[in-house]
Amino acid sequence: MEDAIESFIRYLAVERGLSDNYQLSTQRSLTDFDGWCARQRKITEARDVTLPMISEYLAEKKRTGLSAASIKLIVVALKIFFRFLTGKGEIERDPTEVLSLPRIERYLPETLNELQVEQLIDAINTRAPLGLRDRAMIELLYASGLRISELVTARLENFHPEEGTIRILGKGNKTRIVPVGRKACEALACYLSTERSKLVKRRTGSEIFLSERGTKLTTARIWQIVKKNARLAGLEKNIYPHLLRHSFATHLLSNGADLRIIQEMLGHADISTTQVYTHVDQQRLKAVHRQFHPRA
């Protein structure tokens, strides 16, 4: 089964163009299943795998305390793997054909309200070392709803201040053009014209946001920066970069933006992913109704 897994991962990389993280996650799931089959059933060929074996493997994973979300990722990896082998004619029948995905309790994303976002941004000391960079980063996270990985890889040549847009490389190496608000453009202009030039070293790339060493920032460092500024702003809520993305989408929706437009700006492949924000907005409306209606 090992050769089949390698062939499948190459297919995901070359023909599907899926991200390195997705490839690694899928490979880990399939390699673990392959190892289990060899140990528990002495099976090394994909054609010998049956649905009862897969069910037993998943049950064992559940007994070890693996979450439903993690088990779902394994099921998805197995289903697309065996569908791939069936399509190539390497196995006669897909053993996962009737295997259903586990139900996952859906949690509503946390968000900041508009006043909390203002409080966070206004508290950033732009006179402090790298304060202009930090403000520009947080402004951009909120203004454009970027993922932290997209912020890290945002490049100078893809930022167009005159148009108020930035071109982003998102999940699955898919590009999209996202609007950048006026305040974020102004914050970026201040950072680029003063601080960034002082951070540039001999081997500096064209990433917008740089560390003191002139290298691109890591996702861990951006987490630290956001949390540090949240503490300085006196926000007790657990603040993290993705919270600004959730807030971006929720505030757009509550102010009347079309869900399909929000989906495009967030880079969601499926509208169902974006629809979670409609539930957040409904919860907010219910809370306002309970607070202010005399007979709520």
mmCIF file of C-alpha atoms in Angstrom, residues 6-291:
data_model
loop_
_atom_site.group_PDB
_atom_site.id
_atom_site.type_symbol
_atom_site.label_atom_id
_atom_site.label_comp_id
_atom_site.label_asym_id
_atom_site.label_seq_id
_atom_site.Cartn_x
_atom_site.Cartn_y
_atom_site.Cartn_z
ATOM 1 C CA GLU A 6 3.132 7.805 -2.622
ATOM 2 C CA SER A 7 1.432 7.816 -6.030
ATOM 3 C CA PHE A 8 -1.676 9.394 -4.524
ATOM 4 C CA ILE A 9 0.274 12.144 -2.740
ATOM 5 C CA ARG A 10 2.056 12.989 -6.019
ATOM 6 C CA TYR A 11 -1.384 13.252 -7.652
ATOM 7 C CA LEU A 12 -2.544 15.681 -4.924
ATOM 8 C CA ALA A 13 0.578 17.803 -5.436
ATOM 9 C CA VAL A 14 0.901 17.808 -9.222
ATOM 10 C CA GLU A 15 -2.614 17.435 -10.598
ATOM 11 C CA ARG A 16 -4.710 18.890 -7.795
ATOM 12 C CA GLY A 17 -2.205 21.530 -6.671
ATOM 13 C CA LEU A 18 -3.145 21.094 -3.017
ATOM 14 C CA SER A 19 -1.085 22.704 -0.262
ATOM 15 C CA ASP A 20 1.949 21.080 1.366
ATOM 16 C CA ASN A 21 0.123 21.025 4.718
ATOM 17 C CA TYR A 22 -2.830 19.164 3.195
ATOM 18 C CA GLN A 23 -0.512 16.673 1.515
ATOM 19 C CA LEU A 24 1.378 16.023 4.772
ATOM 20 C CA SER A 25 -1.819 15.641 6.797
ATOM 21 C CA THR A 26 -3.282 13.189 4.260
ATOM 22 C CA GLN A 27 -0.030 11.233 4.027
ATOM 23 C CA ARG A 28 0.152 10.918 7.830
ATOM 24 C CA SER A 29 -3.417 9.592 7.994
ATOM 25 C CA LEU A 30 -2.888 7.054 5.215
ATOM 26 C CA THR A 31 0.526 5.920 6.500
ATOM 27 C CA ASP A 32 -0.914 5.354 9.973
ATOM 28 C CA PHE A 33 -3.761 3.280 8.497
ATOM 29 C CA ASP A 34 -1.276 1.323 6.377
ATOM 30 C CA GLY A 35 0.784 0.551 9.494
ATOM 31 C CA TRP A 36 -2.316 -0.553 11.397
ATOM 32 C CA CYS A 37 -3.345 -2.904 8.545
ATOM 33 C CA ALA A 38 0.133 -4.467 8.474
ATOM 34 C CA ARG A 39 0.241 -4.951 12.270
ATOM 35 C CA GLN A 40 -3.330 -5.996 12.977
ATOM 36 C CA ARG A 41 -4.369 -7.783 9.780
ATOM 37 C CA LYS A 42 -1.051 -8.602 8.039
ATOM 38 C CA ILE A 43 -2.382 -6.742 4.998
ATOM 39 C CA THR A 44 -0.055 -4.726 2.785
ATOM 40 C CA GLU A 45 -2.163 -4.348 -0.381
ATOM 41 C CA ALA A 46 -4.966 -1.802 -0.814
ATOM 42 C CA ARG A 47 -7.120 -4.316 -2.705
ATOM 43 C CA ASP A 48 -7.376 -6.475 0.433
ATOM 44 C CA VAL A 49 -8.824 -3.708 2.616
ATOM 45 C CA THR A 50 -12.495 -4.079 3.555
ATOM 46 C CA LEU A 51 -15.083 -1.785 5.121
ATOM 47 C CA PRO A 52 -15.197 -3.757 8.436
ATOM 48 C CA MET A 53 -11.418 -3.311 8.762
ATOM 49 C CA ILE A 54 -11.714 0.438 8.236
ATOM 50 C CA SER A 55 -14.590 0.632 10.743
ATOM 51 C CA GLU A 56 -12.505 -1.262 13.317
ATOM 52 C CA TYR A 57 -9.550 1.054 12.750
ATOM 53 C CA LEU A 58 -11.725 4.156 13.213
ATOM 54 C CA ALA A 59 -13.338 2.679 16.340
ATOM 55 C CA GLU A 60 -9.883 2.120 17.799
ATOM 56 C CA LYS A 61 -8.985 5.730 17.054
ATOM 57 C CA LYS A 62 -12.138 6.881 18.807
ATOM 58 C CA ARG A 63 -11.329 4.756 21.881
ATOM 59 C CA THR A 64 -7.938 6.445 22.152
ATOM 60 C CA GLY A 65 -9.749 9.769 22.573
ATOM 61 C CA LEU A 66 -9.275 11.205 19.079
ATOM 62 C CA SER A 67 -11.801 13.994 18.420
ATOM 63 C CA ALA A 68 -14.620 13.697 15.898
ATOM 64 C CA ALA A 69 -12.991 16.448 13.820
ATOM 65 C CA SER A 70 -9.700 14.501 13.624
ATOM 66 C CA ILE A 71 -11.513 11.272 12.768
ATOM 67 C CA LYS A 72 -13.384 13.113 10.025
ATOM 68 C CA LEU A 73 -10.049 14.156 8.469
ATOM 69 C CA ILE A 74 -8.937 10.505 8.476
ATOM 70 C CA VAL A 75 -12.224 9.374 6.874
ATOM 71 C CA VAL A 76 -11.906 12.025 4.158
ATOM 72 C CA ALA A 77 -8.299 10.952 3.451
ATOM 73 C CA LEU A 78 -9.335 7.291 3.178
ATOM 74 C CA LYS A 79 -12.330 8.047 0.957
ATOM 75 C CA ILE A 80 -10.405 10.144 -1.574
ATOM 76 C CA PHE A 81 -7.503 7.657 -1.529
ATOM 77 C CA PHE A 82 -9.653 4.616 -2.317
ATOM 78 C CA ARG A 83 -11.722 6.600 -4.841
ATOM 79 C CA PHE A 84 -8.436 7.468 -6.573
ATOM 80 C CA LEU A 85 -7.366 3.814 -6.679
ATOM 81 C CA THR A 86 -10.782 2.727 -7.986
ATOM 82 C CA GLY A 87 -10.637 5.360 -10.738
ATOM 83 C CA LYS A 88 -7.216 4.074 -11.815
ATOM 84 C CA GLY A 89 -8.489 0.496 -11.867
ATOM 85 C CA GLU A 90 -6.018 -0.625 -9.188
ATOM 86 C CA ILE A 91 -8.821 -1.965 -7.001
ATOM 87 C CA GLU A 92 -12.168 -3.373 -8.138
ATOM 88 C CA ARG A 93 -14.398 -1.857 -5.468
ATOM 89 C CA ASP A 94 -14.089 1.165 -3.192
ATOM 90 C CA PRO A 95 -14.400 -0.125 0.421
ATOM 91 C CA THR A 96 -15.238 3.390 1.679
ATOM 92 C CA GLU A 97 -18.152 3.929 -0.703
ATOM 93 C CA VAL A 98 -20.826 3.662 2.025
ATOM 94 C CA LEU A 99 -18.602 5.004 4.830
ATOM 95 C CA SER A 100 -20.215 8.113 6.302
ATOM 96 C CA LEU A 101 -18.451 11.088 7.818
ATOM 97 C CA PRO A 102 -18.793 11.510 11.594
ATOM 98 C CA ARG A 103 -21.121 14.276 12.757
ATOM 99 C CA ILE A 104 -19.274 17.211 14.259
ATOM 100 C CA GLU A 105 -20.806 19.690 16.647
ATOM 101 C CA ARG A 106 -20.422 23.050 14.980
ATOM 102 C CA TYR A 107 -19.123 25.853 17.140
ATOM 103 C CA LEU A 108 -19.849 29.460 16.305
ATOM 104 C CA PRO A 109 -16.681 31.478 15.774
ATOM 105 C CA GLU A 110 -15.800 34.078 18.380
ATOM 106 C CA THR A 111 -15.701 37.680 17.241
ATOM 107 C CA LEU A 112 -14.821 41.129 18.497
ATOM 108 C CA ASN A 113 -17.383 43.885 18.254
ATOM 109 C CA GLU A 114 -16.536 47.028 16.307
ATOM 110 C CA LEU A 115 -15.642 49.012 19.437
ATOM 111 C CA GLN A 116 -13.236 46.299 20.595
ATOM 112 C CA VAL A 117 -11.494 46.330 17.209
ATOM 113 C CA GLU A 118 -11.111 50.118 17.462
ATOM 114 C CA GLN A 119 -9.808 49.737 21.025
ATOM 115 C CA LEU A 120 -7.224 47.176 19.902
ATOM 116 C CA ILE A 121 -5.943 49.240 16.983
ATOM 117 C CA ASP A 122 -5.971 52.615 18.753
ATOM 118 C CA ALA A 123 -3.943 51.233 21.668
ATOM 119 C CA ILE A 124 -0.953 50.359 19.446
ATOM 120 C CA ASN A 125 1.897 52.750 20.195
ATOM 121 C CA THR A 126 3.145 53.776 16.758
ATOM 122 C CA ARG A 127 6.027 55.711 18.326
ATOM 123 C CA ALA A 128 7.436 52.529 19.845
ATOM 124 C CA PRO A 129 9.973 50.463 17.851
ATOM 125 C CA LEU A 130 8.090 48.552 15.118
ATOM 126 C CA GLY A 131 4.811 50.107 16.260
ATOM 127 C CA LEU A 132 3.981 51.218 12.712
ATOM 128 C CA ARG A 133 4.568 47.660 11.469
ATOM 129 C CA ASP A 134 2.364 46.167 14.178
ATOM 130 C CA ARG A 135 -0.456 48.616 13.485
ATOM 131 C CA ALA A 136 -0.267 47.995 9.728
ATOM 132 C CA MET A 137 -0.392 44.225 10.325
ATOM 133 C CA ILE A 138 -3.439 44.344 12.589
ATOM 134 C CA GLU A 139 -5.192 46.886 10.344
ATOM 135 C CA LEU A 140 -4.660 44.569 7.360
ATOM 136 C CA LEU A 141 -5.828 41.444 9.211
ATOM 137 C CA TYR A 142 -9.103 43.164 10.031
ATOM 138 C CA ALA A 143 -9.503 45.201 6.834
ATOM 139 C CA SER A 144 -9.073 42.266 4.460
ATOM 140 C CA GLY A 145 -9.884 39.183 6.553
ATOM 141 C CA LEU A 146 -6.556 37.511 5.812
ATOM 142 C CA ARG A 147 -5.476 34.211 7.285
ATOM 143 C CA ILE A 148 -2.286 34.500 9.335
ATOM 144 C CA SER A 149 -0.429 32.379 6.740
ATOM 145 C CA GLU A 150 -1.561 34.804 4.025
ATOM 146 C CA LEU A 151 -0.330 37.800 6.026
ATOM 147 C CA VAL A 152 3.091 36.172 6.453
ATOM 148 C CA THR A 153 3.498 35.655 2.698
ATOM 149 C CA ALA A 154 1.933 38.967 1.547
ATOM 150 C CA ARG A 155 4.376 40.590 -0.903
ATOM 151 C CA LEU A 156 5.118 44.166 -1.881
ATOM 152 C CA GLU A 157 4.511 43.614 -5.603
ATOM 153 C CA ASN A 158 1.000 42.329 -4.862
ATOM 154 C CA PHE A 159 -0.093 45.372 -2.845
ATOM 155 C CA HIS A 160 -1.686 48.112 -4.985
ATOM 156 C CA PRO A 161 -2.400 51.134 -2.772
ATOM 157 C CA GLU A 162 -3.715 53.233 -5.662
ATOM 158 C CA GLU A 163 -6.416 50.596 -6.269
ATOM 159 C CA GLY A 164 -6.830 49.703 -2.602
ATOM 160 C CA THR A 165 -6.288 45.962 -3.220
ATOM 161 C CA ILE A 166 -3.885 43.183 -2.367
ATOM 162 C CA ARG A 167 -3.334 39.929 -4.267
ATOM 163 C CA ILE A 168 -3.178 36.977 -1.880
ATOM 164 C CA LEU A 169 -1.949 33.401 -2.275
ATOM 165 C CA GLY A 170 -4.403 31.353 -0.222
ATOM 166 C CA LYS A 171 -5.141 27.717 0.541
ATOM 167 C CA GLY A 172 -4.406 25.242 -2.228
ATOM 168 C CA ASN A 173 -2.164 27.852 -3.910
ATOM 169 C CA LYS A 174 -5.279 29.723 -5.075
ATOM 170 C CA THR A 175 -4.907 33.466 -5.608
ATOM 171 C CA ARG A 176 -7.551 36.078 -4.932
ATOM 172 C CA ILE A 177 -7.688 39.866 -4.940
ATOM 173 C CA VAL A 178 -8.950 41.407 -1.709
ATOM 174 C CA PRO A 179 -9.910 45.041 -1.029
ATOM 175 C CA VAL A 180 -7.798 46.941 1.515
ATOM 176 C CA GLY A 181 -9.629 49.702 3.385
ATOM 177 C CA ARG A 182 -8.497 53.316 3.491
ATOM 178 C CA LYS A 183 -7.242 53.173 7.087
ATOM 179 C CA ALA A 184 -5.269 49.979 6.411
ATOM 180 C CA CYS A 185 -3.764 51.556 3.256
ATOM 181 C CA GLU A 186 -2.708 54.596 5.296
ATOM 182 C CA ALA A 187 -1.165 52.397 8.023
ATOM 183 C CA LEU A 188 0.694 50.365 5.395
ATOM 184 C CA ALA A 189 1.958 53.520 3.681
ATOM 185 C CA CYS A 190 3.382 54.844 6.984
ATOM 186 C CA TYR A 191 5.102 51.534 7.731
ATOM 187 C CA LEU A 192 6.501 51.069 4.214
ATOM 188 C CA SER A 193 7.843 54.607 3.917
ATOM 189 C CA THR A 194 9.599 54.679 7.290
ATOM 190 C CA GLU A 195 10.068 51.428 9.216
ATOM 191 C CA ARG A 196 10.367 48.728 6.581
ATOM 192 C CA SER A 197 13.317 50.333 4.811
ATOM 193 C CA LYS A 198 15.262 50.224 8.102
ATOM 194 C CA LEU A 199 14.589 46.486 8.474
ATOM 195 C CA VAL A 200 15.854 45.520 5.020
ATOM 196 C CA LYS A 201 19.035 43.419 5.014
ATOM 197 C CA ARG A 202 21.116 41.919 2.221
ATOM 198 C CA ARG A 203 19.003 38.795 1.858
ATOM 199 C CA THR A 204 15.609 40.342 2.585
ATOM 200 C CA GLY A 205 12.800 39.165 0.313
ATOM 201 C CA SER A 206 9.785 41.132 -0.893
ATOM 202 C CA GLU A 207 7.497 40.123 1.981
ATOM 203 C CA ILE A 208 5.672 43.179 3.310
ATOM 204 C CA PHE A 209 6.142 42.444 6.991
ATOM 205 C CA LEU A 210 9.681 41.904 8.262
ATOM 206 C CA SER A 211 11.302 40.948 11.533
ATOM 207 C CA GLU A 212 14.137 42.903 13.144
ATOM 208 C CA ARG A 213 16.532 40.519 11.340
ATOM 209 C CA GLY A 214 15.089 41.455 7.953
ATOM 210 C CA THR A 215 13.424 38.074 7.460
ATOM 211 C CA LYS A 216 9.717 37.433 7.006
ATOM 212 C CA LEU A 217 7.765 37.108 10.222
ATOM 213 C CA THR A 218 6.667 33.692 11.481
ATOM 214 C CA THR A 219 3.045 32.902 12.317
ATOM 215 C CA ALA A 220 4.080 32.367 15.947
ATOM 216 C CA ARG A 221 5.576 35.870 16.109
ATOM 217 C CA ILE A 222 2.389 37.415 14.697
ATOM 218 C CA TRP A 223 0.388 35.598 17.398
ATOM 219 C CA GLN A 224 2.677 37.142 20.017
ATOM 220 C CA ILE A 225 2.316 40.641 18.535
ATOM 221 C CA VAL A 226 -1.486 40.475 18.418
ATOM 222 C CA LYS A 227 -1.709 39.136 21.981
ATOM 223 C CA LYS A 228 0.755 41.731 23.310
ATOM 224 C CA ASN A 229 -1.247 44.596 21.824
ATOM 225 C CA ALA A 230 -4.525 43.123 23.079
ATOM 226 C CA ARG A 231 -3.106 43.150 26.625
ATOM 227 C CA LEU A 232 -1.944 46.759 26.198
ATOM 228 C CA ALA A 233 -5.450 47.659 25.006
ATOM 229 C CA GLY A 234 -6.918 46.174 28.174
ATOM 230 C CA LEU A 235 -8.996 43.596 26.303
ATOM 231 C CA GLU A 236 -9.761 40.646 28.580
ATOM 232 C CA LYS A 237 -11.089 38.502 25.732
ATOM 233 C CA ASN A 238 -8.743 35.864 24.267
ATOM 234 C CA ILE A 239 -7.449 37.729 21.204
ATOM 235 C CA TYR A 240 -5.667 35.910 18.367
ATOM 236 C CA PRO A 241 -5.105 36.713 14.661
ATOM 237 C CA HIS A 242 -7.932 34.546 13.269
ATOM 238 C CA LEU A 243 -10.377 36.367 15.545
ATOM 239 C CA LEU A 244 -9.868 39.438 13.351
ATOM 240 C CA ARG A 245 -10.788 37.380 10.270
ATOM 241 C CA HIS A 246 -13.994 36.217 11.994
ATOM 242 C CA SER A 247 -14.734 39.802 13.001
ATOM 243 C CA PHE A 248 -14.114 41.037 9.436
ATOM 244 C CA ALA A 249 -16.708 38.619 8.022
ATOM 245 C CA THR A 250 -19.268 39.158 10.784
ATOM 246 C CA HIS A 251 -19.116 42.953 10.573
ATOM 247 C CA LEU A 252 -19.480 42.869 6.778
ATOM 248 C CA LEU A 253 -22.525 40.628 7.060
ATOM 249 C CA SER A 254 -24.172 42.672 9.827
ATOM 250 C CA ASN A 255 -23.719 45.812 7.711
ATOM 251 C CA GLY A 256 -25.498 44.262 4.731
ATOM 252 C CA ALA A 257 -22.766 42.650 2.593
ATOM 253 C CA ASP A 258 -23.786 39.766 0.335
ATOM 254 C CA LEU A 259 -22.703 36.322 1.584
ATOM 255 C CA ARG A 260 -21.245 35.357 -1.811
ATOM 256 C CA ILE A 261 -19.040 38.447 -1.812
ATOM 257 C CA ILE A 262 -17.826 37.620 1.699
ATOM 258 C CA GLN A 263 -17.090 34.058 0.554
ATOM 259 C CA GLU A 264 -14.963 35.404 -2.306
ATOM 260 C CA MET A 265 -13.037 37.811 -0.059
ATOM 261 C CA LEU A 266 -12.356 35.093 2.527
ATOM 262 C CA GLY A 267 -11.258 32.621 -0.150
ATOM 263 C CA HIS A 268 -13.705 29.909 0.960
ATOM 264 C CA ALA A 269 -14.105 27.144 -1.613
ATOM 265 C CA ASP A 270 -17.570 26.247 -0.291
ATOM 266 C CA ILE A 271 -20.357 28.689 0.638
ATOM 267 C CA SER A 272 -21.311 26.428 3.568
ATOM 268 C CA THR A 273 -18.064 27.467 5.305
ATOM 269 C CA THR A 274 -19.060 31.121 5.027
ATOM 270 C CA GLN A 275 -22.633 30.463 6.179
ATOM 271 C CA VAL A 276 -21.461 29.973 9.767
ATOM 272 C CA TYR A 277 -21.292 33.773 9.984
ATOM 273 C CA THR A 278 -25.029 34.027 9.359
ATOM 274 C CA HIS A 279 -25.521 32.075 12.600
ATOM 275 C CA VAL A 280 -23.192 34.465 14.418
ATOM 276 C CA ASP A 281 -25.193 37.413 13.116
ATOM 277 C CA GLN A 282 -28.483 35.777 14.162
ATOM 278 C CA GLN A 283 -27.090 35.229 17.658
ATOM 279 C CA ARG A 284 -26.112 38.904 17.827
ATOM 280 C CA LEU A 285 -29.583 40.012 16.695
ATOM 281 C CA LYS A 286 -31.235 37.786 19.292
ATOM 282 C CA ALA A 287 -29.002 39.215 22.010
ATOM 283 C CA VAL A 288 -29.915 42.784 20.976
ATOM 284 C CA HIS A 289 -33.617 41.829 20.920
ATOM 285 C CA ARG A 290 -33.453 40.288 24.408
ATOM 286 C CA GLN A 291 -31.648 43.354 25.756
#
